[in-house]
Coordinates of C-alpha atoms in Angstrom, one line a residue:
X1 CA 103.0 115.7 83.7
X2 CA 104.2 117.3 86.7
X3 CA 104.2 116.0 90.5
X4 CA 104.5 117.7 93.6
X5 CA 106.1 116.0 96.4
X6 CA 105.9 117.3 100.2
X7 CA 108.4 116.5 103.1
X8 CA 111.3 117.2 105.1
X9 CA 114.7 116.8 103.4
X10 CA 117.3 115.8 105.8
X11 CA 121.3 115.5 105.5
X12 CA 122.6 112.2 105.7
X13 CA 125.9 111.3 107.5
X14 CA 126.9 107.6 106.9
X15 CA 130.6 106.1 107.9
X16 CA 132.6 104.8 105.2
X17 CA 132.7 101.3 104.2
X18 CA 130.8 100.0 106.3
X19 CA 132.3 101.2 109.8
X20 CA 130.2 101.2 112.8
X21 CA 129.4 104.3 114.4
X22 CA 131.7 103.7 117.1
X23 CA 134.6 103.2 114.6
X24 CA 133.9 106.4 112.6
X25 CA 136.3 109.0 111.9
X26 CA 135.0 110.6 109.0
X27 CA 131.0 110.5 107.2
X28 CA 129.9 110.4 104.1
X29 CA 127.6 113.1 103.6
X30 CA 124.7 112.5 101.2
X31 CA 120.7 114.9 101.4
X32 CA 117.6 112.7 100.9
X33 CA 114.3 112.2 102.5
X34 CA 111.4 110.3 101.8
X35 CA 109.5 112.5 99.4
X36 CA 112.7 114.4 98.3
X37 CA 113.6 111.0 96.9
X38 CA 110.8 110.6 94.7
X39 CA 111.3 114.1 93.3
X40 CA 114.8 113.2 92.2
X41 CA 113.4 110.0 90.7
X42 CA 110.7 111.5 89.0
X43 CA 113.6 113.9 87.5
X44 CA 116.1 111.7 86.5
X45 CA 113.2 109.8 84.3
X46 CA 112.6 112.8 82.9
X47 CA 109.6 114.1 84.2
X48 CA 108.7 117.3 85.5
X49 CA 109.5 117.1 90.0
X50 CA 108.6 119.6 92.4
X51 CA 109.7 119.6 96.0
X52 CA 108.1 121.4 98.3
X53 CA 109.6 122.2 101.8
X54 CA 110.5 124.7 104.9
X55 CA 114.3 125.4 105.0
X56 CA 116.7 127.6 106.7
X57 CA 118.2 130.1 104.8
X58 CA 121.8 129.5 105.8
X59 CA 124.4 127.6 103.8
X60 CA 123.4 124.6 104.7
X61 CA 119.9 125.0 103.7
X62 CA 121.3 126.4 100.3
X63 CA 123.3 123.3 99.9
X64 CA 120.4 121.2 100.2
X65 CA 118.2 122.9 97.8
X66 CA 121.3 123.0 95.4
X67 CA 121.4 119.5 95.5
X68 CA 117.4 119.2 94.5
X69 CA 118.8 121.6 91.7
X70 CA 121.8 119.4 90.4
X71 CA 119.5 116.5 89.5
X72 CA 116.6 119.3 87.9
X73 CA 114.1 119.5 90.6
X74 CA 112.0 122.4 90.9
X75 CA 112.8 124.4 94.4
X76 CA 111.0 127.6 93.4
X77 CA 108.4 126.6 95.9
X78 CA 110.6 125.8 98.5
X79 CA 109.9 128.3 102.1
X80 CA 113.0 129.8 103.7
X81 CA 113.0 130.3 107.4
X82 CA 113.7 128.5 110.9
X83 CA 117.2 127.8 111.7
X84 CA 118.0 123.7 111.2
X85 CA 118.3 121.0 108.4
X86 CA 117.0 117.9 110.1
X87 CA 120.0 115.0 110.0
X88 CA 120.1 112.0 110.4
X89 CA 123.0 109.3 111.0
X90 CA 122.5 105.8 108.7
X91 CA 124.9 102.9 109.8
X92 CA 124.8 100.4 107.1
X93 CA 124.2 96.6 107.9
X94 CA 126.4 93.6 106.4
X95 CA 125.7 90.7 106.1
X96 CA 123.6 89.2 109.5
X97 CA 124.8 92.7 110.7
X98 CA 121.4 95.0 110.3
X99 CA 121.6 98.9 109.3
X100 CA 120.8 101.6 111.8
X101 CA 119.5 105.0 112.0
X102 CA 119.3 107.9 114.3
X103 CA 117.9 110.7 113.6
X104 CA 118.5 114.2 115.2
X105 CA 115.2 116.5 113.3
X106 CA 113.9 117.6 116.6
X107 CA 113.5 121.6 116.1
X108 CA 114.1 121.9 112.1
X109 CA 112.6 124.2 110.0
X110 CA 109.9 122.2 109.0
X111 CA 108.6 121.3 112.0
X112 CA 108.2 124.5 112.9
X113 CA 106.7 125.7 109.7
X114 CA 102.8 126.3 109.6
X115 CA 100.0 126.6 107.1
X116 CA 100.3 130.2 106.2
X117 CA 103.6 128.9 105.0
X118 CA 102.7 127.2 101.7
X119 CA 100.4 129.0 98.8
X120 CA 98.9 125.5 97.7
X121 CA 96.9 127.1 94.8
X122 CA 100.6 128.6 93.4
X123 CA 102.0 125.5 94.1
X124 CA 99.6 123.0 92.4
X125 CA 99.4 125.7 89.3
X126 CA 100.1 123.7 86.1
X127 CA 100.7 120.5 88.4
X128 CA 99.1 116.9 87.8
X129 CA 100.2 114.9 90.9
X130 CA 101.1 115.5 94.9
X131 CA 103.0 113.0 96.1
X132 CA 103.3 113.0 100.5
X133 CA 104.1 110.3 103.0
X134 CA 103.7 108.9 106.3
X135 CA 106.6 110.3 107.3
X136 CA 105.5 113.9 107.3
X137 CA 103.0 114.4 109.3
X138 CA 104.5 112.4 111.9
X139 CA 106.8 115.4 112.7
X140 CA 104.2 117.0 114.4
X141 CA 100.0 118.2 114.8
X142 CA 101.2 121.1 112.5
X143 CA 102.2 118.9 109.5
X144 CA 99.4 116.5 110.1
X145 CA 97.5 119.9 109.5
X146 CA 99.4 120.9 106.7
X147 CA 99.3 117.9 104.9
X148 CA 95.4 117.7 105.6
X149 CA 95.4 120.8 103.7
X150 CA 97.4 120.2 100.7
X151 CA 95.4 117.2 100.1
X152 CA 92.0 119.1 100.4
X153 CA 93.6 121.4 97.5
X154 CA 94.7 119.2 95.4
X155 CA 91.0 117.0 95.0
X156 CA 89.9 120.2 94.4
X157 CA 92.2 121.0 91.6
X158 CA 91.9 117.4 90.1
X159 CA 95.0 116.4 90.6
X160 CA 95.9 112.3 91.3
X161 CA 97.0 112.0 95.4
X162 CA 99.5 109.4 95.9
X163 CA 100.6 108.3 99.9
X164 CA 103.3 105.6 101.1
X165 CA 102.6 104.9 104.0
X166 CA 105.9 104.5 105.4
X167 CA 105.3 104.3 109.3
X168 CA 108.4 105.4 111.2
X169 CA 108.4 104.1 115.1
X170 CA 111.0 106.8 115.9
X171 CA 108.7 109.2 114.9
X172 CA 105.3 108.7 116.5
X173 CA 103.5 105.5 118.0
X174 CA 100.9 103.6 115.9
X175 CA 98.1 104.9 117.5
X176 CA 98.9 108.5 116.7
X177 CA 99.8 107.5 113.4
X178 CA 96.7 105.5 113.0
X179 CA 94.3 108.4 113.7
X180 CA 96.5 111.1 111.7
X181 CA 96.4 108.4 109.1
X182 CA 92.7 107.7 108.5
X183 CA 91.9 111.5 108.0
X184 CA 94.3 111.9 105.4
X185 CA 94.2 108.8 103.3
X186 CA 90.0 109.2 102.5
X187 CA 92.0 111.8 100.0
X188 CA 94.1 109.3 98.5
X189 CA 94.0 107.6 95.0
X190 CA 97.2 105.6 95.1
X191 CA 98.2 104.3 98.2
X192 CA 102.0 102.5 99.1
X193 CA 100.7 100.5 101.7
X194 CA 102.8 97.4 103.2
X195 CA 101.0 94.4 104.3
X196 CA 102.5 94.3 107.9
X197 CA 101.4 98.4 108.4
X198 CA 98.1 97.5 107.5
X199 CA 97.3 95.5 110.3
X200 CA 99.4 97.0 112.8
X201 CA 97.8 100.6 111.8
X202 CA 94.4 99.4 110.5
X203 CA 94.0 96.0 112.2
X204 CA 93.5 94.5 108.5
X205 CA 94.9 91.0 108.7
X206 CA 96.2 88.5 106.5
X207 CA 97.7 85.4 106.9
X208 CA 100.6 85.0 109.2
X209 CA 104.6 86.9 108.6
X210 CA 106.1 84.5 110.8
X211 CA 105.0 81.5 108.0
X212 CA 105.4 83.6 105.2
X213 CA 102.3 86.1 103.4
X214 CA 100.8 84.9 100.6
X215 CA 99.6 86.3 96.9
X216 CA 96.3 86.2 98.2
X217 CA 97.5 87.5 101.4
X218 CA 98.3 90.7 99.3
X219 CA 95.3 91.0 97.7
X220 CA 92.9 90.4 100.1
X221 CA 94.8 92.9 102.4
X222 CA 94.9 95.5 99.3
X223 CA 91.0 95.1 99.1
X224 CA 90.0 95.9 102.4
X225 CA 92.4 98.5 102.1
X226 CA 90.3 99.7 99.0
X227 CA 87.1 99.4 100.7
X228 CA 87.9 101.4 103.7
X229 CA 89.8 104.2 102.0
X230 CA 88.1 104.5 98.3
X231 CA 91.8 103.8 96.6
X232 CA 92.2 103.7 93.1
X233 CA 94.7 101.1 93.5
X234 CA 97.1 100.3 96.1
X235 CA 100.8 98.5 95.9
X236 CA 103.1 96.8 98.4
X237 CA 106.2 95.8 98.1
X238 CA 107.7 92.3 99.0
X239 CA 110.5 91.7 100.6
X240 CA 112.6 89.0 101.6
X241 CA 116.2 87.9 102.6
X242 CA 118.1 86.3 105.7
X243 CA 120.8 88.7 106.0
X244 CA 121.3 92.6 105.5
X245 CA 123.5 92.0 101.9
X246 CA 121.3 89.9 99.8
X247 CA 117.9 90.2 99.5
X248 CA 114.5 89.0 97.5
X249 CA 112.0 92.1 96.2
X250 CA 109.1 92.2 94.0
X251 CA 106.0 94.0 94.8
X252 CA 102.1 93.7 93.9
X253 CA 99.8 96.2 92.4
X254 CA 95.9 96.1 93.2
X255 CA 94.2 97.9 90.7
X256 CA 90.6 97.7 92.3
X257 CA 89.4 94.3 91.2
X258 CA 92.8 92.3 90.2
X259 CA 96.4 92.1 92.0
X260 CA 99.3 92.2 89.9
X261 CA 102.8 90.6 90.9
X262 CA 106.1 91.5 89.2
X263 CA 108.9 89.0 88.8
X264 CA 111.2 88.5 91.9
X265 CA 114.6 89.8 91.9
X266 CA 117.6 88.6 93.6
X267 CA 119.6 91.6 95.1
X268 CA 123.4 92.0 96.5
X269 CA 122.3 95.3 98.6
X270 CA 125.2 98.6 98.2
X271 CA 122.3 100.7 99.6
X272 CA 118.8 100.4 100.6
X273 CA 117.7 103.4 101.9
X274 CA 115.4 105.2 99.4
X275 CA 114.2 101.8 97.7
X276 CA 110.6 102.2 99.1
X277 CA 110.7 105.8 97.9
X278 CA 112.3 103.9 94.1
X279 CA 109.6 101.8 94.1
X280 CA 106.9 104.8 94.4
X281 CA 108.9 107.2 92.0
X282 CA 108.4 104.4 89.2
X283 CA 105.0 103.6 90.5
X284 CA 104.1 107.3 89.8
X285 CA 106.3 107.6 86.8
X286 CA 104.7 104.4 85.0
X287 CA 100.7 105.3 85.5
X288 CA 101.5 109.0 84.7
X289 CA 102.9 107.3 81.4
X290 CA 99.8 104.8 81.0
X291 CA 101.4 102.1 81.6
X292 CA 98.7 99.0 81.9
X293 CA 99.0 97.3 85.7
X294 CA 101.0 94.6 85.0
X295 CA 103.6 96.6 83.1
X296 CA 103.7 99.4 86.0
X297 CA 104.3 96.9 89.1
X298 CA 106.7 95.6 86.8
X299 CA 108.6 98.9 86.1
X300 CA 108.4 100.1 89.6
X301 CA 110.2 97.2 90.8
X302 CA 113.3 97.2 88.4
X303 CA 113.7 100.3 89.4
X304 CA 113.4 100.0 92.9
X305 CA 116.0 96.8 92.5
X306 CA 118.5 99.4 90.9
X307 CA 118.1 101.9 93.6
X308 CA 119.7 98.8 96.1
X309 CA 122.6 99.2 93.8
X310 CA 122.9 103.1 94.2
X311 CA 125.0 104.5 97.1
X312 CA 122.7 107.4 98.8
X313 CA 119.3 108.0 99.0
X314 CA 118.6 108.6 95.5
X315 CA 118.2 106.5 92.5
X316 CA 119.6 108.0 89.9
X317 CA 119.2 105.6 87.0
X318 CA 117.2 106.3 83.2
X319 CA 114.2 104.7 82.2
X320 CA 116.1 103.2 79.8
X321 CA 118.0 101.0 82.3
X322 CA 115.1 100.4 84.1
X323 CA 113.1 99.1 81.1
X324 CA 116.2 97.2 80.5
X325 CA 116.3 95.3 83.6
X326 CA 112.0 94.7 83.0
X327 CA 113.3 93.0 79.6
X328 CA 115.8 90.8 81.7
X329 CA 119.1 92.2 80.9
X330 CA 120.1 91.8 84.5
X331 CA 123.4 90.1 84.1
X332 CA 125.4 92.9 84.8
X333 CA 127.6 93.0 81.6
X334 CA 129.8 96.1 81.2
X335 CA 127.8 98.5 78.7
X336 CA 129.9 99.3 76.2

């Protein structure tokens, strides 16, 4: 089984422990990105990654694609040209203190890349799954036409299209993103859709935040999302929490005709960025594996709930662990 994931990798400066970014004197630097993310997941499960990008070829392009490398991501299809690695800066919350990002991507490679760019027959070749988000054709009318493109080629090569939605208000308003949106996702089989994106995007409504969505919120919102776009099946993850550090997350699976709920996990956050793009790496992993519905909501999730434990964007945990965490072994007891 091999996936092919699409997107802009970025380089990630955070300050240590915690600092604002007015107390900073030194970053962490980290790479990750949406898609990039899910590649690195996919890998470290074992499967067969892809990640397909524009970047320059400088050393700090180099490093990023030597970072895909490290954790056995295929770069081969990876275009080098233009003359920036997008960054951005992630401030992370405590407590009722909330995280922050800025981003500075204006200009990278990638948004300057274009169609003649990317060979999509060579890079589907031998491939079951392309994996893209929200995120990426909200970097401009170029990747909007891009992405149009790889999806076009990869119904027509069979392969199983996968989108999270992932709407980004930094990046474009809801309208644009609405009408980019409802070109692409007609191509879609599994969509990563949250509940509140739906009707902000899509004016599909459900129940009300402010007193709390329902199960049947989900579902009823998953099935109109399944009606409109022709889904296979559609997930959404579920989270809750009154402070930055400790949150609840579970997430439903809608499988057509039936909406499937994992078990709810209590979480003491390290880092969340990437968790949405845990939860999709293990959604992909689990019904590449033919895992029934209930058993892949349920392995996405634990896997998604590690990720929170994971400092960067990556989650770099097994399968074992993850099916280990599904079985309830969540205690945190050394390993020895």
């Amino acid at each position: 089984m091999k996936t092919v994931c699409f997107g802009e990798i970025l380089l990630r400066l955070s300050p240590e422990n915690h600092k604002r970014f007015l107390q900073a004197e030194n970053f962490e630097a980290f790479y990750g990105g949406a898609e990039a993310n899910v590649a690195v997941s996919l890998a470290n499960f074992g499967a067969d990654a892809s990640f397909v990008t524009k970047l320059p070829a400088h050393e700090i392009g180099q490093a990023a694609v030597n970072c895909l490398r490290r954790f056995g991501v295929d770069t081969d299809n990876i275009v080098r040209g233009g003359d920036r690695v997008g960054i951005y800066f992630c401030e992370k919350g405590a407590s009722q203190r909330a995280s922050k990002i800025i981003y500075d991507r204006a200009h990278t490679s990638i948004v300057g890349a274009e169609e003649s760019d990317f060979d999509w027959d060579k890079i589907f070749d031998g491939a079951n799954w392309f994996h893209f988000t929200g995120i990426t054709p909200a970097l401009g009318e170029n990747l909007e036409k891009i992405c149009l493109t790889a999806c076009k080629k990869a119904k027509e090569r069979g392969l199983t299209v996968s989108c999270d939605l992932n709407y980004r208000k930094k990046l474009w308003t809801i309208e644009r993103a609405g009408k980019a949106m409802e070109k692409l996702l007609p191509f879609v089989d599994v969509g990563m859709i949250g509940i509140e994106d739906a009707r902000d995007m899509f004016g599909i409504r459900s129940g009300d935040a402010a007193a709390g969505f329902t199960h049947e919120d989900y579902v009823r919102v998953a099935r109109q999302l399944t009606e409109r776009f022709g889904f296979r099946c559609v997930a959404s993850t579920m989270r809750a929490g009154t402070n930055a550090s400790d949150n609840d997350w579970a997430a439903m699976l809608f499988d057509g005709k039936k909406g499937y709920f994992s078990k709810t996990y209590s979480m003491r956050i390290v880092d969340r960025v990437g968790g949405g793009d845990s939860f999709c790496a293990g959604l992909i992993y689990a019904l590449s594996e033919g895992f029934d519905a209930q058993r892949a909501v349920e392995f996405a999730t634990a896997a998604s709930c590690l990720k929170h434990t994971v400092e960067g964007d990556y989650n770099l945990v097994s399968v074992e662990e993850v099916e280990s965490l599904v079985a309830g072994n969540g205690g945190g007891r050394v390993q020895r």
